[in-house]
Short mmCIF file of C-alpha atoms in Angstrom, two decimals:
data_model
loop_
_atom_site.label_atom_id
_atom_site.label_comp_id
_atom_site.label_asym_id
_atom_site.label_seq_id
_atom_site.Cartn_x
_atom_site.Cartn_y
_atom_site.Cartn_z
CA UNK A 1 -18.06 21.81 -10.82
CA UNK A 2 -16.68 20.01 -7.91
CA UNK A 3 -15.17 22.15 -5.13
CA UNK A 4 -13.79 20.13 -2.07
CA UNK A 5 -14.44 22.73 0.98
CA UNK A 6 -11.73 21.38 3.41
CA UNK A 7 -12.91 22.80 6.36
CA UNK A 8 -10.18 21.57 8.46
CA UNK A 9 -7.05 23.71 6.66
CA UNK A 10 -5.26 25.34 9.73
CA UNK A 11 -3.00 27.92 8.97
CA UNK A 12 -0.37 29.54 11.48
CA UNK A 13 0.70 33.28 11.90
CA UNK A 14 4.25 33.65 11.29
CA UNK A 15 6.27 35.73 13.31
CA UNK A 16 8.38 37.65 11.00
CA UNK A 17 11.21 40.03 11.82
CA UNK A 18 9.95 42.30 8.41
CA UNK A 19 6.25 43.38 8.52
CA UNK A 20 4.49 41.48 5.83
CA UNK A 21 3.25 45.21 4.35
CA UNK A 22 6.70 45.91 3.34
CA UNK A 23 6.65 42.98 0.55
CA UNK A 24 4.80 45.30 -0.91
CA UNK A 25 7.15 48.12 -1.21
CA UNK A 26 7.02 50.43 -4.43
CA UNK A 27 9.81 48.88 -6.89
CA UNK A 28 9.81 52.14 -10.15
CA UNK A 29 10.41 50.19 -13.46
CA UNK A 30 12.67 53.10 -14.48
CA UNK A 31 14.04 55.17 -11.12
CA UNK A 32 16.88 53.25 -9.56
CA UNK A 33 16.03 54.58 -5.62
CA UNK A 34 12.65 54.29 -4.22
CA UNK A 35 10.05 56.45 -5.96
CA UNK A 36 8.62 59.31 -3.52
CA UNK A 37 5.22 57.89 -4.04
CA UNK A 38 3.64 60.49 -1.56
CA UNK A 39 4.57 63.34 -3.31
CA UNK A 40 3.66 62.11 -6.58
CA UNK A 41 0.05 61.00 -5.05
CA UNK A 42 0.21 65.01 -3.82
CA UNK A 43 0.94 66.03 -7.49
CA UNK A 44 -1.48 63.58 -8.86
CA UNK A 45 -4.52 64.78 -6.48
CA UNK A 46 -3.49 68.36 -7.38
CA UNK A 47 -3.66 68.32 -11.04
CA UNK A 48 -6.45 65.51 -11.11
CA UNK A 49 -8.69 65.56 -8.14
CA UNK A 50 -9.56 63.10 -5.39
CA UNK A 51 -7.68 59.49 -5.57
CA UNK A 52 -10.50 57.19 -5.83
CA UNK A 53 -10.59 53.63 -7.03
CA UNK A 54 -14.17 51.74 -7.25
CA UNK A 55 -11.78 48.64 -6.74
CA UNK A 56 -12.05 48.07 -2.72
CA UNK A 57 -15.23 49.25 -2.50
CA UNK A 58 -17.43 46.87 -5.42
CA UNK A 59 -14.26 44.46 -7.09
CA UNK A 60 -13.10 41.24 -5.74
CA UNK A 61 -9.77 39.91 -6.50
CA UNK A 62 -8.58 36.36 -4.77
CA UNK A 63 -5.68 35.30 -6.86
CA UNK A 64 -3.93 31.71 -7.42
CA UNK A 65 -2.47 31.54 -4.14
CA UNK A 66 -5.79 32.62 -1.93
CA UNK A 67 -4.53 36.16 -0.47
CA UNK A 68 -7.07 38.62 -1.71
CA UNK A 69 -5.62 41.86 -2.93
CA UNK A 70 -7.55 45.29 -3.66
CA UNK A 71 -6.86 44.55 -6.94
CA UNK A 72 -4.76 43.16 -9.64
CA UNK A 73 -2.10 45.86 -10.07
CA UNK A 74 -0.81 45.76 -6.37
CA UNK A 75 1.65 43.58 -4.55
CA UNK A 76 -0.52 44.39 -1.04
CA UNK A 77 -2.74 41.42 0.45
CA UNK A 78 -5.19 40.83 3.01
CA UNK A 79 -3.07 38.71 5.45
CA UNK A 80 -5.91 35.98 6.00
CA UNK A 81 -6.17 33.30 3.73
CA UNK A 82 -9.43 32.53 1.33
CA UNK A 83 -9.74 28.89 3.40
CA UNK A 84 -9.80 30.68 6.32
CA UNK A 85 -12.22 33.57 5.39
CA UNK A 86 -14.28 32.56 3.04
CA UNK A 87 -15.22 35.15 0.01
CA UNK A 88 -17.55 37.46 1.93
CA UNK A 89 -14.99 37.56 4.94
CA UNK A 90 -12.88 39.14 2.42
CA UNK A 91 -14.30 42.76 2.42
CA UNK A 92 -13.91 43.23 5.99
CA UNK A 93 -10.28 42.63 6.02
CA UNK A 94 -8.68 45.90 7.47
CA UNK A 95 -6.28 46.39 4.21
CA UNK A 96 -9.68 46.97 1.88
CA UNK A 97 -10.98 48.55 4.94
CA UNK A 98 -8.24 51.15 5.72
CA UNK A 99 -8.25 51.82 1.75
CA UNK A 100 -11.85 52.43 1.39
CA UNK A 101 -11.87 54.99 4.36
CA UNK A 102 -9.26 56.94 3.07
CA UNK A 103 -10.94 56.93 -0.57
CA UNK A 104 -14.30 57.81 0.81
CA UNK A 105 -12.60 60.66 2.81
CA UNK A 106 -11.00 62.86 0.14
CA UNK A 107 -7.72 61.37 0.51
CA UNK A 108 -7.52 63.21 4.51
CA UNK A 109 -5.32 60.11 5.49
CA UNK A 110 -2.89 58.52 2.44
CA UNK A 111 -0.78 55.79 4.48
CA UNK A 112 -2.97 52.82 3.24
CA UNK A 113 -3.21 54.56 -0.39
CA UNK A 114 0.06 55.16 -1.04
CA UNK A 115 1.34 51.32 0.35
CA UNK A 116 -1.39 49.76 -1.66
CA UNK A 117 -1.86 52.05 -5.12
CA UNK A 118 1.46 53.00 -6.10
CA UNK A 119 1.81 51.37 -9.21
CA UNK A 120 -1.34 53.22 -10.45
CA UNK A 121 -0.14 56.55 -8.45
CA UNK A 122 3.40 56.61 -10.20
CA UNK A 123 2.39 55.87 -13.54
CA UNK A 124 -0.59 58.47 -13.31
CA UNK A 125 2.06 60.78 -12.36
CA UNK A 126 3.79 60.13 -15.68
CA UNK A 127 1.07 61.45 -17.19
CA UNK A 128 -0.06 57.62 -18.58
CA UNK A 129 -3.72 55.67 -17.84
CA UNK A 130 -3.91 53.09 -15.64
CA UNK A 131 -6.18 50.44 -14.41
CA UNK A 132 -7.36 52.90 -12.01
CA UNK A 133 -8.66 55.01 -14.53
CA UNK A 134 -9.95 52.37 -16.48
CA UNK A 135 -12.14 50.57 -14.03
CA UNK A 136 -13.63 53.82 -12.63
CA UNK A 137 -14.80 54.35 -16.37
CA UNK A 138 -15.87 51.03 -16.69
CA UNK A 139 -18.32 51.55 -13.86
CA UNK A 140 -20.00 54.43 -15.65
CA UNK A 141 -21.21 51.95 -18.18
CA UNK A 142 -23.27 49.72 -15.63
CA UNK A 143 -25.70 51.80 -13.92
CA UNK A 144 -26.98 49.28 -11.62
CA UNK A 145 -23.76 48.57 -10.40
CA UNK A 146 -23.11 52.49 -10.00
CA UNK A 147 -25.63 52.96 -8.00
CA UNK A 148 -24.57 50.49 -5.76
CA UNK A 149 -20.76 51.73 -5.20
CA UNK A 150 -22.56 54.93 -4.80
CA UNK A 151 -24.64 53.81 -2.08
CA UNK A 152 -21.61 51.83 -0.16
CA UNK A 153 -19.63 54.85 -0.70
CA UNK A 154 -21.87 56.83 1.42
CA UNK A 155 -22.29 54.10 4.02
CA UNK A 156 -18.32 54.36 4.41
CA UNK A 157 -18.71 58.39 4.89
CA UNK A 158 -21.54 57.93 7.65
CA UNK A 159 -20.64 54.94 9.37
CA UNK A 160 -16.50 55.08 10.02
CA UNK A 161 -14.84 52.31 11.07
CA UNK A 162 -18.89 49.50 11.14
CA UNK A 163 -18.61 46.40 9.54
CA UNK A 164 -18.68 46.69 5.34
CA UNK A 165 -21.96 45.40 4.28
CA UNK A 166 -21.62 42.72 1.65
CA UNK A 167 -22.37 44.22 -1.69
CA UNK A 168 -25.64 43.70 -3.14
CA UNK A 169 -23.66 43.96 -6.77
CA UNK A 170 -20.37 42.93 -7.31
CA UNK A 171 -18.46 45.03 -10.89
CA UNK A 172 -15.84 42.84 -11.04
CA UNK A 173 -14.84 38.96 -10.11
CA UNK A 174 -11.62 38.05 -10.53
CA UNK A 175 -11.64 34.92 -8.43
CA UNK A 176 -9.12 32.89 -10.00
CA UNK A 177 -8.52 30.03 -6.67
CA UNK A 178 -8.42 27.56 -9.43
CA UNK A 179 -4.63 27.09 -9.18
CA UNK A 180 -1.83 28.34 -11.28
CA UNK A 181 -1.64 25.71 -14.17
CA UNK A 182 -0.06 27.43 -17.14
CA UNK A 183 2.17 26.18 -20.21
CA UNK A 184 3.83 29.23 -20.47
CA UNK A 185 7.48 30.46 -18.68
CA UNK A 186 7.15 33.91 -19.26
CA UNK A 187 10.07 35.63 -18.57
CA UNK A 188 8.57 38.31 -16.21
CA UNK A 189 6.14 36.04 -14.97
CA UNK A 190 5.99 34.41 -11.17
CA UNK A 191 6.21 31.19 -9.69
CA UNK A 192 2.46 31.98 -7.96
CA UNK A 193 0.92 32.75 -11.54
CA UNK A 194 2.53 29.96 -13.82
CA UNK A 195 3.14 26.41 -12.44
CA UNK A 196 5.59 25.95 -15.62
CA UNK A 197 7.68 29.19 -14.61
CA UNK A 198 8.15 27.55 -11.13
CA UNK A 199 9.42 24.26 -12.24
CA UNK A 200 11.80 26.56 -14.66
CA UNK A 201 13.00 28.03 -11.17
CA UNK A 202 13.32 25.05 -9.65
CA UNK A 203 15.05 23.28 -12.32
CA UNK A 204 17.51 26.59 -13.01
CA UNK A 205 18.28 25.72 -9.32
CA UNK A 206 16.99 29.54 -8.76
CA UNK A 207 14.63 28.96 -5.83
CA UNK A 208 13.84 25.22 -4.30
CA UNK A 209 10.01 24.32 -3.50
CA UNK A 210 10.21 25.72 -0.04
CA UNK A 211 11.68 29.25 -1.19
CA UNK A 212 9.09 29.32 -3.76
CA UNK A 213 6.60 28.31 -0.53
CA UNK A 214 8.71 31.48 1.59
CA UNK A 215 7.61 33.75 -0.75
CA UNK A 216 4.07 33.54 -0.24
CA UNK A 217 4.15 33.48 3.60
CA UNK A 218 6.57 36.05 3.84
CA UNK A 219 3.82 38.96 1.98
CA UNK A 220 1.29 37.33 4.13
CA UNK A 221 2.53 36.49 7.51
CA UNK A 222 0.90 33.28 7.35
CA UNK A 223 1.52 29.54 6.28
CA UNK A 224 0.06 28.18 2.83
CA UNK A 225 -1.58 25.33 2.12
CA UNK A 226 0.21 24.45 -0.76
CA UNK A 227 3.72 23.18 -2.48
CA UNK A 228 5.20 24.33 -5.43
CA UNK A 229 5.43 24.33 -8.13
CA UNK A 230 1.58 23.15 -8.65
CA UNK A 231 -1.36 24.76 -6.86
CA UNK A 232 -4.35 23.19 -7.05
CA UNK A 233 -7.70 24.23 -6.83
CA UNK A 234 -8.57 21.69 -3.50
CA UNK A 235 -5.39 23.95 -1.68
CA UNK A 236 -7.82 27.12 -1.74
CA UNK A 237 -11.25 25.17 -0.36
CA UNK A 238 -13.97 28.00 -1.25
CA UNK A 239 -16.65 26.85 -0.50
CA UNK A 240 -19.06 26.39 -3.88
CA UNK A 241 -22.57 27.49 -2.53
CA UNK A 242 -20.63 30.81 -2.10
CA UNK A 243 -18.60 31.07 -4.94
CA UNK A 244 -21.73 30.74 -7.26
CA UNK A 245 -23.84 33.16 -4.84
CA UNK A 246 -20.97 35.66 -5.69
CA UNK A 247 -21.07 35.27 -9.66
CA UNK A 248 -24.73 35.43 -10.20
CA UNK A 249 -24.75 38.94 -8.38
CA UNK A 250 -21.46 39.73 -10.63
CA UNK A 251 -21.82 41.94 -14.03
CA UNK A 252 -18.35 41.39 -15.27
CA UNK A 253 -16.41 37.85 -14.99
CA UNK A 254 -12.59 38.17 -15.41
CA UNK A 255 -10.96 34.94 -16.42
CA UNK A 256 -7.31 35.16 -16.13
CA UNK A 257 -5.65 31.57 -15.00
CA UNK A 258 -2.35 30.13 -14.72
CA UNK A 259 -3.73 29.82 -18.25
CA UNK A 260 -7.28 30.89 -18.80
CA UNK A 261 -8.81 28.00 -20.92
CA UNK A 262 -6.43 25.31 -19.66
CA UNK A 263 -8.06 25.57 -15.91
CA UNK A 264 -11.25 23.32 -16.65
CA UNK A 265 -13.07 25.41 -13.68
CA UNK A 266 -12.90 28.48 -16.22
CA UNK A 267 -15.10 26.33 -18.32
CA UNK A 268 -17.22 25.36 -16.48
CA UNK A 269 -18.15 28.74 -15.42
CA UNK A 270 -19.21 29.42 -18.69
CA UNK A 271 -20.87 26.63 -18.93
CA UNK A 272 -22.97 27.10 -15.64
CA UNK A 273 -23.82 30.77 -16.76
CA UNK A 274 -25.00 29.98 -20.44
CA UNK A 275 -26.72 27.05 -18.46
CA UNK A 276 -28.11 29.18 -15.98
CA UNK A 277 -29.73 31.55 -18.67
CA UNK A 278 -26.89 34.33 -16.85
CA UNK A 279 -24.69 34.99 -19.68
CA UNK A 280 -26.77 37.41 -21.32
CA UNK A 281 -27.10 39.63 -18.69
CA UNK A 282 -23.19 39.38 -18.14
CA UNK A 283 -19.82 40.67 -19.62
CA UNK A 284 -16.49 38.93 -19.27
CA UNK A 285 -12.82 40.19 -18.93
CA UNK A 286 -10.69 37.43 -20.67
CA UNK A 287 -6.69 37.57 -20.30
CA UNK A 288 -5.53 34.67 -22.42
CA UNK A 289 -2.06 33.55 -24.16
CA UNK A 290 -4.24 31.84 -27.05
CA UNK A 291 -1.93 28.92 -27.19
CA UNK A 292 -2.31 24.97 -26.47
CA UNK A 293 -6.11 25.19 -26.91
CA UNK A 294 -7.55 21.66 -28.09
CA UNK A 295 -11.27 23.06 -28.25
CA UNK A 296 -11.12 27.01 -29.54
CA UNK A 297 -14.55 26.06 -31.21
CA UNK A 298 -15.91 25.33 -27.72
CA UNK A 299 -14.98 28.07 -26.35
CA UNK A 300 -15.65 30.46 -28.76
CA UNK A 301 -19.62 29.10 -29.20
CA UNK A 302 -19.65 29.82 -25.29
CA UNK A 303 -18.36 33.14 -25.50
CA UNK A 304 -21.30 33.97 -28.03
CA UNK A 305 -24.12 33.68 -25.52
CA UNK A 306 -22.56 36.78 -23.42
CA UNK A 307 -23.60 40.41 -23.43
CA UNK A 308 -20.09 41.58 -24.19
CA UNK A 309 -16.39 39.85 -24.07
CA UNK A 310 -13.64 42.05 -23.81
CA UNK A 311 -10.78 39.53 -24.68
CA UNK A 312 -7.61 40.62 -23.67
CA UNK A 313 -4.04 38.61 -25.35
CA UNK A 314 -1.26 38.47 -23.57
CA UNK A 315 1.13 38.54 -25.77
CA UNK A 316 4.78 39.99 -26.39
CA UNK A 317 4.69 42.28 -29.82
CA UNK A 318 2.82 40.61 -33.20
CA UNK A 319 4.91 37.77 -34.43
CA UNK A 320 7.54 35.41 -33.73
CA UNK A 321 9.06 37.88 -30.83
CA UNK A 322 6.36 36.76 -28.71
CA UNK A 323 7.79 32.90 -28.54
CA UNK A 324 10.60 34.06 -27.34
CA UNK A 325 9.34 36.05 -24.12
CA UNK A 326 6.18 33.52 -23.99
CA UNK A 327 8.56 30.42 -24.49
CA UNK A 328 7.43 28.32 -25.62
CA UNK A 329 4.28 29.71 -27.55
CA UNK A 330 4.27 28.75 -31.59
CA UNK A 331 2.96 32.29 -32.91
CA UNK A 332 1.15 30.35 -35.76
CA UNK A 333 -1.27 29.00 -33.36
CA UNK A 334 -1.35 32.32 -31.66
CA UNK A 335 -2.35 34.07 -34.38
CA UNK A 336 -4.98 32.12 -35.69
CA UNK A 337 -7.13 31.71 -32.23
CA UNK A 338 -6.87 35.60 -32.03
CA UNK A 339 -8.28 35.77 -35.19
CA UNK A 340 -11.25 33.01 -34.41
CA UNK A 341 -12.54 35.02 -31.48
CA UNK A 342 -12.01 38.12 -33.08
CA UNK A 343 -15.23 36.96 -35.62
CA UNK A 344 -17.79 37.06 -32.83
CA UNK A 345 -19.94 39.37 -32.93
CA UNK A 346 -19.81 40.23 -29.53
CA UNK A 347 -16.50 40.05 -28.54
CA UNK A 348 -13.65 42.89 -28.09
CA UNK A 349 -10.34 42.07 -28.63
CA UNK A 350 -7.51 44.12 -26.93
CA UNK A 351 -3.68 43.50 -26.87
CA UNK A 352 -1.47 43.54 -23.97
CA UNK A 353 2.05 43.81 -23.63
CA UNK A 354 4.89 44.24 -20.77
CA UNK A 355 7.07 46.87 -21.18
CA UNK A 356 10.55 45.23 -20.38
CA UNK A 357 13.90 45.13 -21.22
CA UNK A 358 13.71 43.36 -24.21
CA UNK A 359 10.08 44.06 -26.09
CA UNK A 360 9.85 48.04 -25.37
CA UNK A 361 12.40 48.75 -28.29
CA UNK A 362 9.77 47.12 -30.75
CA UNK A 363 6.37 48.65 -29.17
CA UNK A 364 5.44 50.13 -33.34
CA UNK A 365 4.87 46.48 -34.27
CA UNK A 366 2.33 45.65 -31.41
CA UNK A 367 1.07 48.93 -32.66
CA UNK A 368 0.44 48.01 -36.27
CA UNK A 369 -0.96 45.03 -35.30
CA UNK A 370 -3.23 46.78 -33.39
CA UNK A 371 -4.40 48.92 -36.25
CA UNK A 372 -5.82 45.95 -38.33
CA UNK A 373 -8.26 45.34 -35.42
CA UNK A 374 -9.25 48.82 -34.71
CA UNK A 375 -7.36 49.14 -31.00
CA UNK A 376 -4.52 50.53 -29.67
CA UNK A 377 -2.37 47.89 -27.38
CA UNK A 378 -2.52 48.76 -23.87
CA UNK A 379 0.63 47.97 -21.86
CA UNK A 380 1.60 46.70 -17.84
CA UNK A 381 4.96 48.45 -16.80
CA UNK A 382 7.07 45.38 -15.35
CA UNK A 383 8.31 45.78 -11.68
CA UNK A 384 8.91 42.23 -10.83
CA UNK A 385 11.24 40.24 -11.34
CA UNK A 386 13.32 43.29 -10.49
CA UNK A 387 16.09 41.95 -12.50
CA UNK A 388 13.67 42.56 -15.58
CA UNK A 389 12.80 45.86 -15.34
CA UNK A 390 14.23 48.67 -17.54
CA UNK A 391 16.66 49.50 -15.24
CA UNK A 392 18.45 46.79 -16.58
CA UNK A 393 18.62 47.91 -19.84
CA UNK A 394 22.24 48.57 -21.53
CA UNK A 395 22.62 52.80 -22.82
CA UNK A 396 23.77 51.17 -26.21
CA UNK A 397 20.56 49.00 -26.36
CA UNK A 398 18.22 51.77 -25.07
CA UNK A 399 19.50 54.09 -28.02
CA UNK A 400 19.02 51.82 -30.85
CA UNK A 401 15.63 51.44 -29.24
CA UNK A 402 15.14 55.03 -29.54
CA UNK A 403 16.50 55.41 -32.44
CA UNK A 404 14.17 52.27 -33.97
CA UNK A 405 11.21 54.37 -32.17
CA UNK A 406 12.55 58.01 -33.58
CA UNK A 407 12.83 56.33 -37.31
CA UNK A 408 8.89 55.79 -37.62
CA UNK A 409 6.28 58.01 -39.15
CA UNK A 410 4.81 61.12 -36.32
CA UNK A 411 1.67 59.23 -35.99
CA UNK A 412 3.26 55.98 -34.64
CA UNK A 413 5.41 58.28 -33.06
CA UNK A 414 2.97 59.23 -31.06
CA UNK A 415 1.57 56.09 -30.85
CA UNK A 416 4.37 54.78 -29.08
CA UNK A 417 4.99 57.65 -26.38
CA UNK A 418 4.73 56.28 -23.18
CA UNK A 419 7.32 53.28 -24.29
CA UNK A 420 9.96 56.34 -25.56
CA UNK A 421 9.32 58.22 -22.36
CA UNK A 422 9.99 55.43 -20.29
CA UNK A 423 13.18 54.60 -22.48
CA UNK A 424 14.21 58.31 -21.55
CA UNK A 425 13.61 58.54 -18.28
CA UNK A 426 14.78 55.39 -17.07
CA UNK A 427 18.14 55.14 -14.90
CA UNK A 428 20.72 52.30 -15.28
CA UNK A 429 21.31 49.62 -12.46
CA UNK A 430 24.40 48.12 -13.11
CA UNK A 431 23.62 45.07 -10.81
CA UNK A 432 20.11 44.70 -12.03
CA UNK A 433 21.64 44.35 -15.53
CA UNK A 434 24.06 41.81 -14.46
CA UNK A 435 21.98 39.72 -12.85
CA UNK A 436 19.17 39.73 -16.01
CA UNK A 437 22.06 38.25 -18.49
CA UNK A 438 23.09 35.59 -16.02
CA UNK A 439 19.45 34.19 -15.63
CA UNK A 440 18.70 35.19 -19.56
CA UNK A 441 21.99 32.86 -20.11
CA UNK A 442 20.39 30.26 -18.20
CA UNK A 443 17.03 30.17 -19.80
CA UNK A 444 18.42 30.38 -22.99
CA UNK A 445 20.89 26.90 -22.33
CA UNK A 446 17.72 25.18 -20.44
CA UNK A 447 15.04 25.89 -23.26
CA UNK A 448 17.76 25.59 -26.04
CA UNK A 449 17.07 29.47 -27.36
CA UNK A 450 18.92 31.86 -28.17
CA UNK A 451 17.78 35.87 -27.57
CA UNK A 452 20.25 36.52 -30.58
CA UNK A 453 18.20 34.77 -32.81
CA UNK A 454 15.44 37.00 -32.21
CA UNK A 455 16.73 40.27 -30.45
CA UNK A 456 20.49 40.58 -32.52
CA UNK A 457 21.30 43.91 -31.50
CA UNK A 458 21.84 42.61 -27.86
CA UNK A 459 24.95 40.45 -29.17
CA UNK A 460 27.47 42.63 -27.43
CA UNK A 461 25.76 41.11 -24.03
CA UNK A 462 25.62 37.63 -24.64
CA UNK A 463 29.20 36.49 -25.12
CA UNK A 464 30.87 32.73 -24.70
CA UNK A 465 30.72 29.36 -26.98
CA UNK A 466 27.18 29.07 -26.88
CA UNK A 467 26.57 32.72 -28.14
CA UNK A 468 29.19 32.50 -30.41
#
């Protein structure tokens, strides 16, 4: 792996009129006003227990664009940049900080909790898992690694407001600097996570390069050393030495790209770990599209010298559906990588889904599919783009989806509750809706689609020549 460390990237604080924290605002992918996320932490902690998260305390998350968050279900950075940090600078930022002491404390103070875990806090509060939830179990499973969030737990308890020790054991990397490379223009996807759905903005005449470049130094109050749509993995400059210090000492690997396989540094991870003699002693978290692969046979001989995989596809529903919200993914090619992997020995596979405007209604197919592999799908609640939430969903729309929902057998039924619950409790925007068709209209005439082809019972929505 080569890794130019560019020691010389200056970045400026921006003076901002808006405090950077409050990009990071709670947007509800069903309430219309903001959600009261302090009383629903309140409700959570008093039918639950304690809020804690193992994610500050023994996770690292740096995405694409070199912020570090918590973790991977919150909008809240650190507000110093990976180049300027390093990797180990990043758990002494006072955003992990501030979390951790609140964690370790019972929950006494809740400011930092409730800007930082209220996607996890609302949807708890609806009575559905989150990632939360699912990392804290995940730890169980690794005792070394249990012992040590134990023992940094305690150090935050006995020594408030010292310097965080660098963890001895790291859970969970999820360091993807590698850039944001993806062939994919998902339609809830960002500009920072898919280079192709940034040069859709651009070319939609949605956002130029330097709004794109805005929106990334407005959350952090800082300049980036980068211009979209691309980033590359020489904008981040890690520093290698450090980077492989901090996957040796890691038990679980999450690749997650741009597109996972596509970024050749996800390789060579692998590579270096099978190499290494590593991968036996290690598991790996694997989002992946499972489309435009040239070497699935590679891949999947390097996945077979691992302890575990746990393979996650993301993916829109089982079948054709999919191309339309992964545009433009050919299911047939899809399907048959899932299916490759899915023969190791060794390897998980798990399903997961957005629940937008569009896909919730058919929620029972992801579900059957599901079946045939032994798993249930697990689903991310879309909050951004705002204009794709289920807020803009059309009543007449939402009741056919119920209805579709209502119409299957009790045990898919139940199967499919949280997707009918959010379908019930979620409250119109009118504006939100009217904005979604003019940018679905858009995408449709720029990728030469047509969401009546695939979603028909929308046709009262998409009116004009090209519709008709």
């Amino acid at each position: 792996m080569k890794i130019k460390s560019k020691k010389d990237i200056k970045l400026d604080r921006i003076e901002l009129k808006q405090d950077p924290d409050d990009h990071a605002t709670a947007v509800s992918p069903v309430q219309s006003d903001k959600p009261d996320i302090g009383k629903m932490l309140d409700d959570v902690i008093k039918r639950d227990g304690p809020f804690f998260c193992s994610q500050p305390f023994i996770h690292m998350y740096i995405p694409t664009y070199g912020f570090a968050h918590p973790c991977c279900n919150t909008s809240m950075n650190v507000k110093k940049h990976i180049a300027e940090i390093g990797i180990d600078g990043v758990w002494n930022q006072p955003e992990l900080a501030g979390l951790r002491e609140e964690m370790a404390n019972g929950n006494k103070d809740r400011d930092r909790t409730i800007k930082t875990c209220y996607r996890c806090i609302e949807t708890e509060w609806l009575g559905f898992p989150t990632p939360r939830i699912a990392y804290n179990n995940d730890m169980k499973n690794d005792k070394e690694e249990m012992a040590e969030l134990d023992r940094l737990v305690e150090f935050v308890k006995n020594n408030p407001a010292a310097e965080y020790p660098i963890p001895d054991k790291i859970h969970t990397a999820q360091i993807k600097v590698w850039g944001n490379y993806c062939n994919l223009k998902c339609l809830m996807c960002s500009a920072e996570d898919s280079s192709s759905v940034a040069e859709e903005w651009i070319a939609l005449g949605e956002y130029t390069p330097d709004e794109i470049k805005l929106r990334s130094e407005q959350r952090s109050g800082s300049t980036v050393p980068f211009t979209p749509p691309l980033i590359r993995y020489e904008d981040n400059a890690i520093d290698e030495e450090e980077f492989w210090r901090n996957i040796k000492k890691t038990k679980r690997i999450q690749l997650i790209g741009g597109e996972t396989f596509l970024i050749k540094q996800n390789i060579q991870i692998l590579e270096r770990c099978v190499e290494e003699g590593w991968a036996k002693d290690k598991k790996l978290f694997i989002f992946s599209n499972n489309y435009g692969y040239p070497k699935m046979e590679k891949i999947k001989e390097l996945l077979s010298h691992f302890e575990r995989v746990h393979y996650k596809c993301s993916m829109e529903l089982w079948g054709p559906k999919n191309d339309y919200i992964r545009f433009p993914s050919k299911w047939d090619e899809v399907e048959r990588n899932i299916r490759l992997i899915d023969s190791l020995p060794n390897v998980d596979i798990g399903f997961a889904m957005t629940l937008n405007p569009i896909s919730i209604g058919y929620v029972d197919e992801a579900m059957k599919a599901g079946e045939e592999f032994g798993i249930m799908p697990s689903y991310f609640n879309v909050t951004r783009p705002r204009w794709f939430t289920l807020k803009s969903l059309p009543d007449d729309v939402r009741d056919f989806y119920l209805d579709r929902l209502y119409a299957q057998d009790f045990k898919m039924i139940q199967k499919c509750t949280k997707a009918i619950e959010y379908l019930e409790k979620r409250e119109f925007d009118q504006s939100l809706y009217e904005e979604m068709i003019v940018r679905i209209k858009a995408r449709d005439k720029l990728r030469n689609d047509n969401i009546l082809n695939h979603f028909p019972e929308w046709k009262a929505h998409f009116k004009g020549e090209y519709y008709d």
